mmCIF file of C-alpha atoms in Angstrom:
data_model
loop_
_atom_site.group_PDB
_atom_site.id
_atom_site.type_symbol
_atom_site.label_atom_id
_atom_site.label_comp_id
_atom_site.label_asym_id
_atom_site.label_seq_id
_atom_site.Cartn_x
_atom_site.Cartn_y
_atom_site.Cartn_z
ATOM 1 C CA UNK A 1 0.000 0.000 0.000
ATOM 2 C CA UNK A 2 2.758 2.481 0.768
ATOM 3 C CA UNK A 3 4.626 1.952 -2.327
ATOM 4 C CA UNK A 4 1.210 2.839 -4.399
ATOM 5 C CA UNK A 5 0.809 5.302 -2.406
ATOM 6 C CA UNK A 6 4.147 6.798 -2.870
ATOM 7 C CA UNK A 7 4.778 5.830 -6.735
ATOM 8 C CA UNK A 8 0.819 7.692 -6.966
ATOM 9 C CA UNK A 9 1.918 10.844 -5.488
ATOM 10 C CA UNK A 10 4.836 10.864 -7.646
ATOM 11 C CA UNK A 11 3.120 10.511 -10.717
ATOM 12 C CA UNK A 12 0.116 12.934 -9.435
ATOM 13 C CA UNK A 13 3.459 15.653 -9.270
ATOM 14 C CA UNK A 14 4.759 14.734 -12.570
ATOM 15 C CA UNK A 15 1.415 15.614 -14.010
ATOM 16 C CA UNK A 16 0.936 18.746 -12.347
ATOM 17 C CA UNK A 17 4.461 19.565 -13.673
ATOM 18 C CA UNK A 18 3.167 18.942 -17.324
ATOM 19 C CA UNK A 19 -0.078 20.465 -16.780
ATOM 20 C CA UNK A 20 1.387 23.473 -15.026
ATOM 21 C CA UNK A 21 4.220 23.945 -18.340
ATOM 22 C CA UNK A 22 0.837 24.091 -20.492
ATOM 23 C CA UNK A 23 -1.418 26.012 -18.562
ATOM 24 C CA UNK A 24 1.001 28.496 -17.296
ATOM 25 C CA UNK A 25 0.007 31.606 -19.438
ATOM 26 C CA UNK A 26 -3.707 30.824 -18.450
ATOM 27 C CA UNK A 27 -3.927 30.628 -14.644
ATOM 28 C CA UNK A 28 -4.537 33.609 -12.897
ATOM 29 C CA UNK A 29 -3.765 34.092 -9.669
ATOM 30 C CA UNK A 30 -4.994 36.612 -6.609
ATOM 31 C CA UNK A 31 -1.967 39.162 -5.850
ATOM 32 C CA UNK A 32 -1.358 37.628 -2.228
ATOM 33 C CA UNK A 33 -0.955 34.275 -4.034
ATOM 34 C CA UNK A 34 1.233 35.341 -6.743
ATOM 35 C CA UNK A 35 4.753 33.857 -7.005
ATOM 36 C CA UNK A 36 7.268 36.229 -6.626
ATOM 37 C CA UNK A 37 9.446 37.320 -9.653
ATOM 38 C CA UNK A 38 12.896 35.925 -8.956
ATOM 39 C CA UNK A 39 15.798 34.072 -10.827
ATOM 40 C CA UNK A 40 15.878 30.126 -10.852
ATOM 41 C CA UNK A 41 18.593 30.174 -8.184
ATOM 42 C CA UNK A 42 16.809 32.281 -5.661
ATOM 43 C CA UNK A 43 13.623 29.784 -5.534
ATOM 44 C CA UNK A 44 16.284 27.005 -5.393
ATOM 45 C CA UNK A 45 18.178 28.883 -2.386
ATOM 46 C CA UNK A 46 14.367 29.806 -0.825
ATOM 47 C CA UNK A 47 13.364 26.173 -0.624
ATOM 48 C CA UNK A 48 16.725 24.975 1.479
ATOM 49 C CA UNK A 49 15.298 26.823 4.271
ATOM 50 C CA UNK A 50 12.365 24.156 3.509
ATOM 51 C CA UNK A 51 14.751 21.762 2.982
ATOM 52 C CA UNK A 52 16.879 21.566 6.136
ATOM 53 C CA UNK A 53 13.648 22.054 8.314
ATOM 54 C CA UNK A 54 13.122 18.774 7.457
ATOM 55 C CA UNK A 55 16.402 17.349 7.401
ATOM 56 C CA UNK A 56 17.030 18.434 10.980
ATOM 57 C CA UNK A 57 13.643 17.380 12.166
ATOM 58 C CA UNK A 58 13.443 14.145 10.878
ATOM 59 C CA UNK A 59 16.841 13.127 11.850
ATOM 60 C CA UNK A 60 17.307 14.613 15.826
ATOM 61 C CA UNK A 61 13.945 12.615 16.365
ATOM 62 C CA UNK A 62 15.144 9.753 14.892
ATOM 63 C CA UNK A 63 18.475 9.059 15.432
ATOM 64 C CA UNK A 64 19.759 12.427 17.957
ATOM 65 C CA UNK A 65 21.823 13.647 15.310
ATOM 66 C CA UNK A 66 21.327 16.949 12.764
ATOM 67 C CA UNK A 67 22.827 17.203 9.137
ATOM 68 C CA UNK A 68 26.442 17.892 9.767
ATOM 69 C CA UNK A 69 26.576 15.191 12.096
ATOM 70 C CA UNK A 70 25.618 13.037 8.614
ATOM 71 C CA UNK A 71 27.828 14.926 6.761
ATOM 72 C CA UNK A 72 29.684 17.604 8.394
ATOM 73 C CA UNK A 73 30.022 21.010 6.850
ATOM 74 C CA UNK A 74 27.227 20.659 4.824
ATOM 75 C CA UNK A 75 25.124 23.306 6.008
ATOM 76 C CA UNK A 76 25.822 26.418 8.752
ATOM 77 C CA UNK A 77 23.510 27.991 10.850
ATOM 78 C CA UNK A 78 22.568 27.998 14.428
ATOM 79 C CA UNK A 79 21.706 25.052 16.890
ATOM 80 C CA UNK A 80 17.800 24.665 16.087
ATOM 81 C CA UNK A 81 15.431 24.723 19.092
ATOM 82 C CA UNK A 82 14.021 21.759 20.924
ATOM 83 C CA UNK A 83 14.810 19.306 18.607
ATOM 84 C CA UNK A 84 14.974 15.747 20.488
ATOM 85 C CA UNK A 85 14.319 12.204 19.917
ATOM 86 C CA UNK A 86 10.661 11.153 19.647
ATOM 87 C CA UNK A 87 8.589 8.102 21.269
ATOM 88 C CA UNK A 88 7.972 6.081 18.035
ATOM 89 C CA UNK A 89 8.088 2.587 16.674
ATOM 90 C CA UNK A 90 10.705 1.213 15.065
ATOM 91 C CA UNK A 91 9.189 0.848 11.739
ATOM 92 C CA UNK A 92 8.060 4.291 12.061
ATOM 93 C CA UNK A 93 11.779 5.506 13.053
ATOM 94 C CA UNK A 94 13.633 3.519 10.452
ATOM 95 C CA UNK A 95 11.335 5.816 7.967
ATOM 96 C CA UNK A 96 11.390 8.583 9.528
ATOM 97 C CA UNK A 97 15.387 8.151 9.287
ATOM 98 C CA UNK A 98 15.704 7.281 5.816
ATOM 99 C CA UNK A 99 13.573 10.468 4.677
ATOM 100 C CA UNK A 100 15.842 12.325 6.553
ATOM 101 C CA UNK A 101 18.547 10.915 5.096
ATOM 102 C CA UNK A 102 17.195 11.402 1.790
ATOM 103 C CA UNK A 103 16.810 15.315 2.290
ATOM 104 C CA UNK A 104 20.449 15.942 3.133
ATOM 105 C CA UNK A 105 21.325 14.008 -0.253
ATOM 106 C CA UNK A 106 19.258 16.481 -1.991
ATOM 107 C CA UNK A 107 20.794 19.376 -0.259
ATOM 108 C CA UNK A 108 24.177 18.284 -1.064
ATOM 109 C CA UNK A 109 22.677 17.346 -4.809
ATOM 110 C CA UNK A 110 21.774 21.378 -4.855
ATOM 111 C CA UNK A 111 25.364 22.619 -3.721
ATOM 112 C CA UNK A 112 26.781 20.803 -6.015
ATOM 113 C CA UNK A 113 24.483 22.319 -8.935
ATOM 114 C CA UNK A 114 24.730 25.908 -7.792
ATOM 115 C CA UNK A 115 28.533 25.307 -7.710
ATOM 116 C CA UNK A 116 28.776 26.356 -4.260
ATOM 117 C CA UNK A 117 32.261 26.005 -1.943
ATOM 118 C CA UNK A 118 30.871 27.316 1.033
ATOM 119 C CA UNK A 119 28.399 25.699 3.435
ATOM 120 C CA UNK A 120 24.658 26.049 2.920
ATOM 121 C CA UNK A 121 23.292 28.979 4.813
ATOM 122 C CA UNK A 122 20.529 27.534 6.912
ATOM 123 C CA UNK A 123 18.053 29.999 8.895
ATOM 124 C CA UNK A 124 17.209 29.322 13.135
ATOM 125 C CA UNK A 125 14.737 26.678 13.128
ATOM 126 C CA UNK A 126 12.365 25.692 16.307
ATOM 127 C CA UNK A 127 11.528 22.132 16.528
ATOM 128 C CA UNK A 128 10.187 22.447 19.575
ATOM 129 C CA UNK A 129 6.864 20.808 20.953
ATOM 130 C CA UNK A 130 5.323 23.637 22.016
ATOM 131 C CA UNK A 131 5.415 25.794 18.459
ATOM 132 C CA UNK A 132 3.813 22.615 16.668
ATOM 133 C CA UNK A 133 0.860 22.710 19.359
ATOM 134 C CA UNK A 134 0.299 26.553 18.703
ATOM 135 C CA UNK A 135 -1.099 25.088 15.177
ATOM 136 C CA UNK A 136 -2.802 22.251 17.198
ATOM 137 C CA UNK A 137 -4.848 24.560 19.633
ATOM 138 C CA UNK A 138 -5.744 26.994 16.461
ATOM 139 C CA UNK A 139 -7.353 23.717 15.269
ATOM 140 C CA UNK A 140 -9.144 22.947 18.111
ATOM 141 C CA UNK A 141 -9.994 27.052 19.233
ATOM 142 C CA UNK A 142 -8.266 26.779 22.462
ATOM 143 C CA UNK A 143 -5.417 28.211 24.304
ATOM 144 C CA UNK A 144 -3.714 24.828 24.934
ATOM 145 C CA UNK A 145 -5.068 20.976 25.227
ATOM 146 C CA UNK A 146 -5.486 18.983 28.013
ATOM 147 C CA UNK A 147 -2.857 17.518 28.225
ATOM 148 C CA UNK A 148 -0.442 20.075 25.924
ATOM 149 C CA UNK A 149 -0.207 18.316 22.570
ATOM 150 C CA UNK A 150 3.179 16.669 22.319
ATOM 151 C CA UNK A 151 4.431 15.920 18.981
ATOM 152 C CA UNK A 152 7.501 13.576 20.396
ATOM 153 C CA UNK A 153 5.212 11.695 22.577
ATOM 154 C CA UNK A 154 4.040 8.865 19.930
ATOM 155 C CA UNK A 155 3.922 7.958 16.206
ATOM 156 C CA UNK A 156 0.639 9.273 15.198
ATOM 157 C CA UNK A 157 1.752 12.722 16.592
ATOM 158 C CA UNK A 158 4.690 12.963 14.990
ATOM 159 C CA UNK A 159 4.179 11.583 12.220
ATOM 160 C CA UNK A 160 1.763 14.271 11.557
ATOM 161 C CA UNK A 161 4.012 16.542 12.339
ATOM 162 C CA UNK A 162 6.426 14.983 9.668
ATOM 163 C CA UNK A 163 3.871 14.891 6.775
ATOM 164 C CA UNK A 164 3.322 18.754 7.218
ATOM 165 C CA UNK A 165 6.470 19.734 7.096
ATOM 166 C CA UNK A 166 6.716 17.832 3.675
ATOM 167 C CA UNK A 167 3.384 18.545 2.305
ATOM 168 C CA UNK A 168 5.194 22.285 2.619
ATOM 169 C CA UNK A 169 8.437 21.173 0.344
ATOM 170 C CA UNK A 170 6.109 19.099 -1.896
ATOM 171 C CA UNK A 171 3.668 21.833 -2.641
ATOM 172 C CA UNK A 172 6.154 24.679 -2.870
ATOM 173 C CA UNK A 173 8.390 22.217 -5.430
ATOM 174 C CA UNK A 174 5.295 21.709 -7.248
ATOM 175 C CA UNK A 175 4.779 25.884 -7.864
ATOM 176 C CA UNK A 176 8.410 26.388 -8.853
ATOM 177 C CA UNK A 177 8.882 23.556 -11.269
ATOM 178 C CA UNK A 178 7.572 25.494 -14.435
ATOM 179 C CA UNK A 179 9.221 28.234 -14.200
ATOM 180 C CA UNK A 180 12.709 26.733 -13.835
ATOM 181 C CA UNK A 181 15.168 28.022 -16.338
ATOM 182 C CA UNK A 182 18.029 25.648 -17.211
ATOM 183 C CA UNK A 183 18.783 22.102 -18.001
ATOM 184 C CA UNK A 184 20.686 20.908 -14.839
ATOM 185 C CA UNK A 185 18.727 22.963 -12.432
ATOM 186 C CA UNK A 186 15.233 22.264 -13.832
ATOM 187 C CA UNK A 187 15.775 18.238 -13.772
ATOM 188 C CA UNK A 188 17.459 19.300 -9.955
ATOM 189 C CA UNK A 189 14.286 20.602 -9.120
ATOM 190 C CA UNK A 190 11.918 17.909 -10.302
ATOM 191 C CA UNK A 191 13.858 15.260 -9.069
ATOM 192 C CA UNK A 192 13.936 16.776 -5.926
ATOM 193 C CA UNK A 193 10.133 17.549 -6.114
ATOM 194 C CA UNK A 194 9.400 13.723 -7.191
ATOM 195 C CA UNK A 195 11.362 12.125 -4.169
ATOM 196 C CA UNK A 196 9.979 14.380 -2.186
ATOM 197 C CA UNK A 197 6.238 13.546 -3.175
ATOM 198 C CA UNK A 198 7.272 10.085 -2.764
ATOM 199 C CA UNK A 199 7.777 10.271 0.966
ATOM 200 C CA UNK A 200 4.687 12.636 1.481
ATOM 201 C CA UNK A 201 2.656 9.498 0.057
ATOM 202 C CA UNK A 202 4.443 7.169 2.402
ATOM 203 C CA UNK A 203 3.956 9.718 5.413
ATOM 204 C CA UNK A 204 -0.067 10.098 4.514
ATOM 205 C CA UNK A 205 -0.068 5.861 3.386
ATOM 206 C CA UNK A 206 1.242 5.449 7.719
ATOM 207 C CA UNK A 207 -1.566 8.260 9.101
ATOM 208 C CA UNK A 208 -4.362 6.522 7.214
ATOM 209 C CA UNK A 209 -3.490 3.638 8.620
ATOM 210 C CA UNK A 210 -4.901 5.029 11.811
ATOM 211 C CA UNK A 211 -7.453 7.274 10.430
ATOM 212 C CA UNK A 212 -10.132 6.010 12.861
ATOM 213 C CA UNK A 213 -8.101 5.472 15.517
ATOM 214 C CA UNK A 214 -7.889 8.023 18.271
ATOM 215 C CA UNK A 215 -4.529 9.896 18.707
ATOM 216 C CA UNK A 216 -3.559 9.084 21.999
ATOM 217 C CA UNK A 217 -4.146 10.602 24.807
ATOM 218 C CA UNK A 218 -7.142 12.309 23.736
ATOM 219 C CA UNK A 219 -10.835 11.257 22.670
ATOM 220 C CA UNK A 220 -10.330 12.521 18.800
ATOM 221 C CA UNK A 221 -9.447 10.555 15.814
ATOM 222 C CA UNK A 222 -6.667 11.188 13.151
ATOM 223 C CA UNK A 223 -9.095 11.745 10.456
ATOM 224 C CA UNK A 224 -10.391 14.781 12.931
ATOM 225 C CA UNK A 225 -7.295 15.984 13.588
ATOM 226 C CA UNK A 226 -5.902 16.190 10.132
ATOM 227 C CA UNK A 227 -9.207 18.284 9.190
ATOM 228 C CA UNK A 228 -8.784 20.800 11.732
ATOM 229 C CA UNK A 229 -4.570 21.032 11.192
ATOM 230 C CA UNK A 230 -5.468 21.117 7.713
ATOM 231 C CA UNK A 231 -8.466 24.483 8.129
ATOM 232 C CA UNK A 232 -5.310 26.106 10.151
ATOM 233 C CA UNK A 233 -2.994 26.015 7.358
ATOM 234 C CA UNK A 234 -5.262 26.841 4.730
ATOM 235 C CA UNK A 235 -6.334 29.908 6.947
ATOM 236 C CA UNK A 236 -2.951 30.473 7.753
ATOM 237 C CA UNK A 237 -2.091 30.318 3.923
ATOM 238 C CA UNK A 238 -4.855 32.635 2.515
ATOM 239 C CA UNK A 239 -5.298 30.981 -1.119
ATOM 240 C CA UNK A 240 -8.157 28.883 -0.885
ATOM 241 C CA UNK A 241 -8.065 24.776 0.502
ATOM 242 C CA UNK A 242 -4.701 23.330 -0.569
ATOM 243 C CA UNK A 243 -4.252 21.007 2.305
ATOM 244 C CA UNK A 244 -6.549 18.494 2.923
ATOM 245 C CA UNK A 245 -7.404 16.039 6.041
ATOM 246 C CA UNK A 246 -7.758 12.355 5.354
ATOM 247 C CA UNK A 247 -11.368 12.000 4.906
ATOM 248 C CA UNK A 248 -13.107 14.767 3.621
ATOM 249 C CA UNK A 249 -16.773 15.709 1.940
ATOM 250 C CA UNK A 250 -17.746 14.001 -1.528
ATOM 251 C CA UNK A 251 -16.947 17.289 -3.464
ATOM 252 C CA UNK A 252 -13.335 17.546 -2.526
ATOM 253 C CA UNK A 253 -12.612 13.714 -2.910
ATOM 254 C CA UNK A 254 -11.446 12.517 -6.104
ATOM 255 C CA UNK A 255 -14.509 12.631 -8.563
ATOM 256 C CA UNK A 256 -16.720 13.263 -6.418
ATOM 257 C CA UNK A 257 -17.362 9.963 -5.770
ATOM 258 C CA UNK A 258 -15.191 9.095 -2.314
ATOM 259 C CA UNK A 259 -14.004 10.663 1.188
ATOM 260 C CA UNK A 260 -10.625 9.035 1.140
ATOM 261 C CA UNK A 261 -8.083 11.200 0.598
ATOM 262 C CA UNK A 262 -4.759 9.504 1.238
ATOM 263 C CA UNK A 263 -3.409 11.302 -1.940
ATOM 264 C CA UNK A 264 -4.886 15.025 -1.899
ATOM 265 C CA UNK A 265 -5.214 16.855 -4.899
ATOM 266 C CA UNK A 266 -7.139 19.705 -7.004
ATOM 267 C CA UNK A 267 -10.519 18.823 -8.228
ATOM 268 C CA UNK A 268 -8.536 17.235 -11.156
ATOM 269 C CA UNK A 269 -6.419 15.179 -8.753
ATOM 270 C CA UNK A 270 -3.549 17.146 -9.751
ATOM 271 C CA UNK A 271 -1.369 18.120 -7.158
ATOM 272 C CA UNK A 272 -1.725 21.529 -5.279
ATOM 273 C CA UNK A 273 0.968 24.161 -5.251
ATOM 274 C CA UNK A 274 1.950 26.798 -3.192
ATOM 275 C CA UNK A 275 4.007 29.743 -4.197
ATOM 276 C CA UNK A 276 6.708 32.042 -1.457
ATOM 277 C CA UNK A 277 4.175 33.970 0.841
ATOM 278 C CA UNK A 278 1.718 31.381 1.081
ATOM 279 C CA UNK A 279 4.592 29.307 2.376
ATOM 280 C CA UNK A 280 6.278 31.995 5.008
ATOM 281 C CA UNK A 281 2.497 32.843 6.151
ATOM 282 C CA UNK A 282 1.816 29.113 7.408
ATOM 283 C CA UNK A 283 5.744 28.240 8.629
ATOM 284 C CA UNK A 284 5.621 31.604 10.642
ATOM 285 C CA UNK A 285 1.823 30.908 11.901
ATOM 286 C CA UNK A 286 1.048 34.536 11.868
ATOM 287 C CA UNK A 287 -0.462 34.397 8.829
ATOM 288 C CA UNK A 288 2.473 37.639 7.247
ATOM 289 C CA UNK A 289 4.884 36.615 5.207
ATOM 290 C CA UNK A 290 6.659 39.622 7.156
ATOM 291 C CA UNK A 291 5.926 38.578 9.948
ATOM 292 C CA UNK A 292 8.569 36.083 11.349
ATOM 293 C CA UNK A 293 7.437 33.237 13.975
ATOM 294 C CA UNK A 294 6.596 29.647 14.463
ATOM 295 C CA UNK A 295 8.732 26.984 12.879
ATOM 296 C CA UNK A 296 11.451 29.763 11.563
ATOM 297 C CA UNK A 297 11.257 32.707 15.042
ATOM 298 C CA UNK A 298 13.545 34.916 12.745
ATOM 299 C CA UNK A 299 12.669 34.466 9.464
ATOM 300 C CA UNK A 300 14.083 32.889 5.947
ATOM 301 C CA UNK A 301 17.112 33.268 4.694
ATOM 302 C CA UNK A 302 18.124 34.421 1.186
ATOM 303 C CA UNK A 303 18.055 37.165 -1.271
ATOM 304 C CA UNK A 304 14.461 36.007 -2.359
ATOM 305 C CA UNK A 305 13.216 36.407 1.868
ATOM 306 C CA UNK A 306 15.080 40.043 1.861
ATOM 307 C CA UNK A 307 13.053 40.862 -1.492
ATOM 308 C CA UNK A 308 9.484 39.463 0.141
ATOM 309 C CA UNK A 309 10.334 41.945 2.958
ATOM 310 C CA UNK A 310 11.993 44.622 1.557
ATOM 311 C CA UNK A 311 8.840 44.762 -0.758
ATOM 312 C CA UNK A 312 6.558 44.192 2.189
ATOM 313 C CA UNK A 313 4.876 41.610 0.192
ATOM 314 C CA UNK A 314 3.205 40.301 3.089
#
C-alpha cells in the first residue's frame, strides 16, 4: 500500500508539472498568491530553508543527530530549538530516518548544482513541541489541550508533524517547477520535487493507517485531527483549501465519488501548489509573510526572503 501510495503521489506531481508547463500563461492568480518574480537560483536557495527544516527534524527525532553530524560542513547555521528524539516505533523511526537521510542528499545534490564552496546557509529553526501545538490549539480554538499536545510523545503525533512539514516542500516544489530556467537545475528541481512527493505518500499511506483510531491521549481521531490542522494552514495560507485532512466531503474527494483522501489533490487530482508567501504565512503561523514566527522565530534566509520583505509583500 505504501509503495502505491508513494509511486501515486509521484506521478500525481509529474502531471501537475506537465499540466502546469501548459497552462502556465492561463492561470490567474490573486496578488497575495502570486509567485514572486525571482531568478531560478533564488527559488532554489528559498526552498533549502524548507529543505533543512526537514532534514534536521526528521533526523534529531530519529536518530539524535542533525545534518552535519551526517555529513559535516554541509550546512551552517545555528543550533535549532528543541529538537529531540521522539517516542515512536521502530518501523516508524527507520522511515522517519531514511527520509531524513534522503533530504540531506538532496541538499548536497543542490550545492553541487549551484557550484557552491561554502556551506549552505541555513536559517534558526524551532523544533520544539510547544510551536507545533500553537497550530494544534488553532485547530481545536483553544489556548492549549489537556494535556499540551506533544508531537515527540508517539507515532501518530509525529508523524503528523512529519507529513506537514513535507506537504510544505512538496507543494512549494510543485509551484516552482515550471518556471525553472536551465537544463541541470530544472531536472534538480523535479527530481527533488518527485522524491519528495514520494515520501509525502508514504507519510499520509502510515496516518491513514490510523485514520479512525484516536490519537492518543485524547478522545479525537486522526481523520479529525488532520481536518482541523489542515483548516489552520489553509487559513494560515490565505489561497483557498490546498491542504486536505484524510477524509473529507464528496466534493473535494477525487470525482466526487469518495471521502478518502490519502493522496490530496485539485478537483482534477492534480497536485496543489503553493508559491513564497503562502509558504512563510503558514511556517511563521502569523499568517504575514513579514511577519517572522513559528517553525522559523527569525525568518528565511536568502536574497528572495530580503526581497518578500523589503517589498513588504506580506
Amino acid at each position: 500500500m505504501a509503495n502505491r501510495s508513494c509511486l501515486l503521489y509521484a506521478f500525481v506531481l509529474l502531471v501537475a508539472f506537465q499540466s502546469s508547463m501548459i497552462m502556465s500563461n492561463t492561470v490567474i492568480h490573486t496578488p497575495q498568491c502570486r509567485p514572486v518574480a525571482a531568478s531560478s537560483r533564488d527559488k532554489i536557495l528559498f526552498s533549502i530553508n524548507l529543505l533543512i527544516y526537514k532534514a534536521e527534524f526528521f533526523l534529531r527525532a530519529s536518530v539524535g543527530v542533525g545534518i552535519n553530524g551526517i555529513s559535516p560542513g554541509l550546512v551552517q547555521g545555528p543550533v535549532p530549538i528543541g529538537g529531540t528524539l521522539a517516542n515512536i516505533t521502530n518501523s516508524a523511526r527507520r522511515i522517519i530516518e531514511e527520509l531524513g537521510l534522503a533530504t540531506v542528499g538532496h541538499l548536497r545534490a543542490i550545492k553541487q548544482v549551484l557550484r557552491s564552496n561554502l556551506p549552505l546557509p541555513g536559517p534558526q529553526l524551532d523544533l520544539s513541541a510547544q510551536v507545533f501545538a500553537g497550530f494544534v490549539n488553532l485547530g481545536f480554538n483553544v489556548s492549549t489541550l489537556s494535556p499540551p499536545f506533544n508531537i515527540y510523545a508517539n507515532t501518530p503525533s509525529f508523524v503528523l508533524a512529519a507529513e506537514a512539514i513535507s506537504a510544505f516542500t512538496v507543494q512549494y516544489y510543485a509551484g516552482i517547477i515550471p518556471s525553472i530556467v536551465g537544463d541541470e537545475q530544472r531536472q534538480l528541481v523535479a527530481g527533488i520535487g518527485l522524491n519528495e512527493a514520494a515520501a509525502f505518500g508514504v507519510l499520509r499511506t502510515i496516518l491513514n493507517d490510523g485514520v479512525n483510531s484516536t490519537v492518543p491521549p485524547y478522545t479525537f481521531t486522526m481523520a479529525e485531527l488532520t481536518n482541523r490542522t489542515s483548516e489552520v494552514v489553509n487559513r494560515l495560507g490565505g489561497c483557498g483549501v490546498k491542504d486536505e485532512g484524510l477524509i473529507v466531503p464528496f466534493h473535494l474527494g477525487a470525482e466526487n465519488r469518495t471521502t478518502s483522501n490519502v493522496v490530496p489533490g485539485d478537483v482534477n487530482s492534480l497536485a496543489h501548489a503553493r508559491f513564497e508567501r503562502e509558504i512563510l504565512r503558514i511556517v511563521f503561523g502569523t499568517g504575514n509573510a513579514t511577519m517572522p514566527g513559528g517553525l522559523y522565530p527569525d525568518g528565511f534566509i536568502g536574497a528572495l526572503y530580503q526581497l518578500i520583505l523589503n517589498l513588504n509583500l506580506s
